[in-house]
């Protein structure tokens, strides 16, 4: 027989668990910083020495070139590179703002991936991006959220319900197996296969570098150190950038679908509940909007029409739309 803990004890345990979570996250960030420093600093020092040696060798071989002139030239090249303009002959005529390149930029911009390879140069372009982003990013999040919720019915809830009702397996176990299978399919079709394609298309990318690009893109980190399609003819590059834009959008939808599937697992919900605010109870919630005299409290608390409709669906709860916990 389970013993019910007093409310004060539950609040204390949840508060302590929350601060343990915060401390663990700070420690995780610190650990990542230390490991990254240990791994990258030696390579950075080595590369800096190579560049210094290369510069000295170039000046020794070209006595007519002055050091300060070379420094100025390099600064201008790096400044142009910052805005996506290359000084190399084979790429000097490439445009970063033809239609497909602009589409690639807008896709990365609205999905908050932001590779940083192509950025607005003009003041008008920067001002446009500010207002475009203010509307576009929330609209993108809304579209993605609506798509994911619609796809969840067909990709997750109905298959789990079918296996549970037709084959008699426990709903919780079926949900976990389905989430693992969906995650494996996501890794295969949006990471492994695209990485193999990028490895074959780019030529100078290893499979690890291609896999790294896929992960950086679909996690919306977008460091910009690897950008596909920059060494090809104009026609091929445009088709390549269009395909990458489609991959980015579809991949993000797939990532959100998998994350939402895992989020609805009963075990995940029970784990997250440990760290929630101790005052997050039905009686202690504050309303955002004041009570309207024209509506009763019962009418305001009533579910929306779509919520009332979904209450009859299997594994659906009004609060979190999650799977019912496994009772076995």
Coordinates of N, CA and C in Angstrom, one line a residue, residues 202-307:
X202 N 29.6 15.9 -52.3 CA 30.6 16.9 -52.0 C 32.1 16.5 -52.4
X203 N 32.4 15.2 -52.2 CA 33.7 14.8 -52.7 C 34.8 14.9 -51.6
X204 N 34.9 16.2 -51.1 CA 35.9 16.4 -50.1 C 35.4 16.3 -48.7
X205 N 34.2 15.9 -48.5 CA 33.6 15.7 -47.2 C 33.7 14.2 -46.8
X206 N 34.2 13.9 -45.6 CA 34.1 12.5 -45.1 C 32.7 12.2 -44.6
X207 N 32.4 11.0 -44.4 CA 31.1 10.6 -43.9 C 30.9 11.2 -42.5
X208 N 31.9 11.3 -41.7 CA 31.7 12.0 -40.4 C 31.4 13.5 -40.5
X209 N 32.0 14.1 -41.5 CA 31.7 15.5 -41.7 C 30.3 15.7 -42.2
X210 N 29.9 14.8 -43.1 CA 28.5 14.9 -43.6 C 27.5 14.7 -42.5
X211 N 27.8 13.7 -41.7 CA 26.9 13.4 -40.6 C 26.9 14.5 -39.6
X212 N 28.0 15.2 -39.4 CA 28.1 16.3 -38.6 C 27.2 17.5 -39.1
X213 N 27.3 17.7 -40.4 CA 26.5 18.7 -41.1 C 25.0 18.5 -40.9
X214 N 24.6 17.2 -41.1 CA 23.2 16.9 -40.9 C 22.7 17.1 -39.5
X215 N 23.5 16.7 -38.5 CA 23.1 17.0 -37.1 C 23.1 18.4 -36.8
X216 N 24.1 19.2 -37.2 CA 24.2 20.6 -36.9 C 23.0 21.3 -37.5
X217 N 22.5 20.9 -38.7 CA 21.4 21.5 -39.4 C 20.1 21.2 -38.7
X218 N 19.8 19.9 -38.5 CA 18.5 19.5 -38.0 C 18.4 19.8 -36.5
X219 N 19.5 20.1 -35.8 CA 19.4 20.5 -34.4 C 19.3 22.1 -34.3
X220 N 19.2 22.7 -35.5 CA 19.1 24.2 -35.6 C 20.3 24.9 -35.0
X221 N 21.4 24.2 -34.8 CA 22.6 24.9 -34.3 C 23.2 25.7 -35.4
X222 N 23.5 25.1 -36.5 CA 23.9 25.9 -37.7 C 25.2 26.7 -37.5
X223 N 26.3 26.0 -37.3 CA 27.5 26.7 -37.1 C 28.0 27.4 -38.4
X224 N 27.7 26.8 -39.5 CA 28.1 27.4 -40.8 C 29.5 27.0 -41.2
X225 N 30.2 26.1 -40.5 CA 31.5 25.6 -41.0 C 31.5 24.7 -42.2
X226 N 30.3 24.1 -42.4 CA 30.2 23.2 -43.6 C 28.9 23.7 -44.3
X227 N 29.0 24.1 -45.5 CA 27.9 24.5 -46.3 C 28.0 23.7 -47.6
X228 N 26.9 23.0 -48.0 CA 26.9 22.2 -49.2 C 26.7 23.0 -50.5
X229 N 27.2 22.4 -51.6 CA 26.9 23.0 -52.9 C 27.7 24.2 -53.3
X230 N 28.9 24.5 -52.7 CA 29.7 25.7 -53.0 C 30.7 25.5 -54.0
X231 N 30.9 24.3 -54.5 CA 32.0 24.1 -55.5 C 31.5 23.5 -56.8
X232 N 30.2 23.8 -57.2 CA 29.6 23.2 -58.3 C 29.2 24.3 -59.3
X233 N 28.8 23.8 -60.5 CA 28.3 24.8 -61.5 C 27.1 25.4 -61.0
X234 N 26.7 26.5 -61.7 CA 25.6 27.3 -61.2 C 24.3 26.5 -61.2
X235 N 24.0 25.8 -62.3 CA 22.8 25.1 -62.4 C 22.7 23.9 -61.4
X236 N 23.8 23.2 -61.2 CA 23.8 22.1 -60.3 C 23.7 22.7 -58.8
X237 N 24.4 23.8 -58.6 CA 24.4 24.4 -57.3 C 23.0 24.8 -56.9
X238 N 22.2 25.4 -57.8 CA 20.9 25.8 -57.6 C 19.9 24.6 -57.2
X239 N 20.0 23.6 -58.0 CA 19.2 22.4 -57.7 C 19.7 21.8 -56.3
X240 N 20.9 21.8 -56.1 CA 21.5 21.3 -54.8 C 21.0 22.1 -53.6
X241 N 21.0 23.4 -53.7 CA 20.5 24.2 -52.6 C 19.0 24.1 -52.4
X242 N 18.3 23.9 -53.5 CA 16.8 23.7 -53.4 C 16.6 22.4 -52.6
X243 N 17.3 21.4 -53.0 CA 17.1 20.1 -52.3 C 17.5 20.2 -50.8
X244 N 18.6 20.9 -50.5 CA 19.0 21.1 -49.2 C 17.9 21.8 -48.4
X245 N 17.3 22.8 -49.0 CA 16.2 23.6 -48.3 C 15.1 22.7 -48.0
X246 N 14.7 21.8 -48.9 CA 13.6 20.9 -48.7 C 14.0 19.9 -47.6
X247 N 15.2 19.4 -47.6 CA 15.7 18.5 -46.6 C 15.7 19.1 -45.2
X248 N 16.1 20.4 -45.1 CA 16.1 21.1 -43.8 C 14.7 21.2 -43.2
X249 N 13.7 21.6 -44.1 CA 12.3 21.7 -43.5 C 11.7 20.4 -43.2
X250 N 11.9 19.4 -44.1 CA 11.3 18.1 -43.8 C 12.0 17.4 -42.6
X251 N 13.3 17.6 -42.5 CA 14.0 17.0 -41.4 C 13.7 17.6 -40.1
X252 N 13.4 18.9 -40.0 CA 13.0 19.5 -38.8 C 11.6 19.1 -38.3
X253 N 10.7 18.9 -39.3 CA 9.4 18.3 -39.0 C 9.5 16.9 -38.4
X254 N 10.4 16.1 -39.1 CA 10.6 14.8 -38.6 C 11.2 14.8 -37.2
X255 N 12.2 15.7 -36.9 CA 12.8 15.8 -35.6 C 11.7 16.1 -34.5
X256 N 10.9 17.1 -34.8 CA 9.8 17.5 -33.9 C 8.8 16.4 -33.7
X257 N 8.6 15.6 -34.7 CA 7.6 14.5 -34.6 C 8.2 13.4 -33.6
X258 N 9.5 13.1 -33.8 CA 10.1 12.1 -32.9 C 10.2 12.6 -31.5
X259 N 10.5 13.9 -31.3 CA 10.6 14.5 -30.0 C 9.3 14.5 -29.3
X260 N 8.2 14.8 -30.0 CA 6.9 14.8 -29.5 C 6.4 13.4 -29.1
X261 N 6.8 12.4 -29.9 CA 6.5 11.1 -29.6 C 7.1 10.6 -28.3
X262 N 8.4 10.9 -28.1 CA 9.1 10.6 -26.9 C 8.5 11.4 -25.7
X263 N 8.1 12.6 -25.9 CA 7.6 13.5 -24.9 C 6.3 12.9 -24.3
X264 N 5.5 12.2 -25.1 CA 4.2 11.7 -24.7 C 4.3 10.4 -24.0
X265 N 5.5 9.8 -23.9 CA 5.7 8.6 -23.2 C 5.4 8.7 -21.7
X266 N 4.7 7.8 -21.1 CA 4.3 8.0 -19.6 C 5.6 8.1 -18.8
X267 N 6.6 7.3 -19.1 CA 7.8 7.4 -18.3 C 8.5 8.8 -18.3
X268 N 8.5 9.4 -19.5 CA 9.1 10.7 -19.6 C 8.2 11.7 -18.8
X269 N 6.9 11.6 -18.9 CA 6.0 12.5 -18.2 C 6.2 12.4 -16.7
X270 N 6.3 11.1 -16.2 CA 6.6 11.0 -14.8 C 7.9 11.5 -14.3
X271 N 8.9 11.4 -15.2 CA 10.2 11.9 -14.9 C 10.2 13.4 -14.8
X272 N 9.6 14.1 -15.8 CA 9.5 15.5 -15.8 C 8.7 16.1 -14.7
X273 N 7.7 15.3 -14.2 CA 6.9 15.8 -13.1 C 7.7 16.0 -11.8
X274 N 8.8 15.2 -11.7 CA 9.6 15.4 -10.5 C 10.2 16.8 -10.4
X275 N 10.5 17.4 -11.5 CA 11.1 18.7 -11.5 C 10.2 19.9 -11.6
X276 N 8.9 19.6 -11.7 CA 8.0 20.7 -11.9 C 7.8 21.5 -10.6
X277 N 7.3 22.7 -10.7 CA 7.1 23.6 -9.5 C 6.2 22.9 -8.5
X278 N 6.5 23.0 -7.2 CA 5.6 22.4 -6.2 C 4.3 23.1 -6.1
X279 N 4.2 24.3 -6.6 CA 2.9 25.1 -6.6 C 2.1 24.9 -7.9
X280 N 2.6 24.0 -8.8 CA 1.9 23.8 -10.0 C 0.8 22.7 -9.8
X281 N -0.2 23.1 -9.1 CA -1.4 22.3 -8.9 C -2.6 22.9 -9.5
X282 N -3.6 22.1 -9.6 CA -4.8 22.6 -10.2 C -5.5 23.8 -9.5
X283 N -5.3 23.8 -8.1 CA -5.9 24.8 -7.3 C -5.0 26.1 -7.3
X284 N -3.7 25.9 -7.5 CA -2.8 27.0 -7.3 C -2.4 27.7 -8.6
X285 N -3.0 27.3 -9.8 CA -2.6 27.9 -11.0 C -3.3 29.3 -11.1
X286 N -2.6 30.3 -11.6 CA -3.1 31.6 -11.8 C -3.6 31.7 -13.2
X287 N -4.7 32.4 -13.4 CA -5.3 32.6 -14.7 C -4.6 33.8 -15.3
X288 N -4.4 33.7 -16.6 CA -3.8 34.8 -17.4 C -4.7 36.0 -17.6
X289 N -6.0 35.6 -17.9 CA -7.0 36.6 -18.2 C -8.0 36.7 -17.0
X290 N -8.5 37.8 -16.6 CA -9.5 37.9 -15.6 C -10.8 37.3 -16.0
X291 N -11.6 36.9 -15.0 CA -12.9 36.3 -15.2 C -13.8 37.3 -15.9
X292 N -14.5 36.8 -17.0 CA -15.5 37.7 -17.7 C -16.8 37.4 -17.0
X293 N -17.5 38.5 -16.7 CA -18.8 38.4 -16.1 C -19.8 37.6 -16.9
X294 N -19.6 37.7 -18.2 CA -20.6 37.1 -19.1 C -20.4 35.6 -19.2
X295 N -19.3 35.0 -18.7 CA -19.1 33.6 -18.7 C -18.9 33.1 -17.3
X296 N -19.5 31.9 -17.1 CA -19.4 31.3 -15.8 C -18.0 30.6 -15.7
X297 N -17.6 30.2 -14.5 CA -16.4 29.5 -14.3 C -16.4 28.1 -15.0
X298 N -17.6 27.5 -15.0 CA -17.7 26.2 -15.6 C -17.6 26.3 -17.1
X299 N -18.1 27.4 -17.7 CA -17.9 27.5 -19.1 C -16.5 27.8 -19.5
X300 N -15.8 28.6 -18.7 CA -14.4 28.8 -19.0 C -13.5 27.6 -18.8
X301 N -13.9 26.7 -17.9 CA -13.1 25.5 -17.6 C -13.5 24.4 -18.6
X302 N -14.6 24.5 -19.4 CA -15.0 23.5 -20.3 C -13.9 23.3 -21.4
X303 N -13.7 22.1 -21.9 CA -12.7 21.9 -23.0 C -13.2 22.5 -24.3
X304 N -12.2 22.9 -25.1 CA -12.6 23.4 -26.4 C -13.2 22.3 -27.2
X305 N -13.9 22.7 -28.3 CA -14.6 21.7 -29.1 C -13.7 20.6 -29.6
X306 N -12.4 21.0 -30.0 CA -11.5 19.9 -30.5 C -11.0 19.1 -29.4
X307 N -10.9 19.6 -28.2 CA -10.5 18.8 -27.0 C -11.5 17.9 -26.7

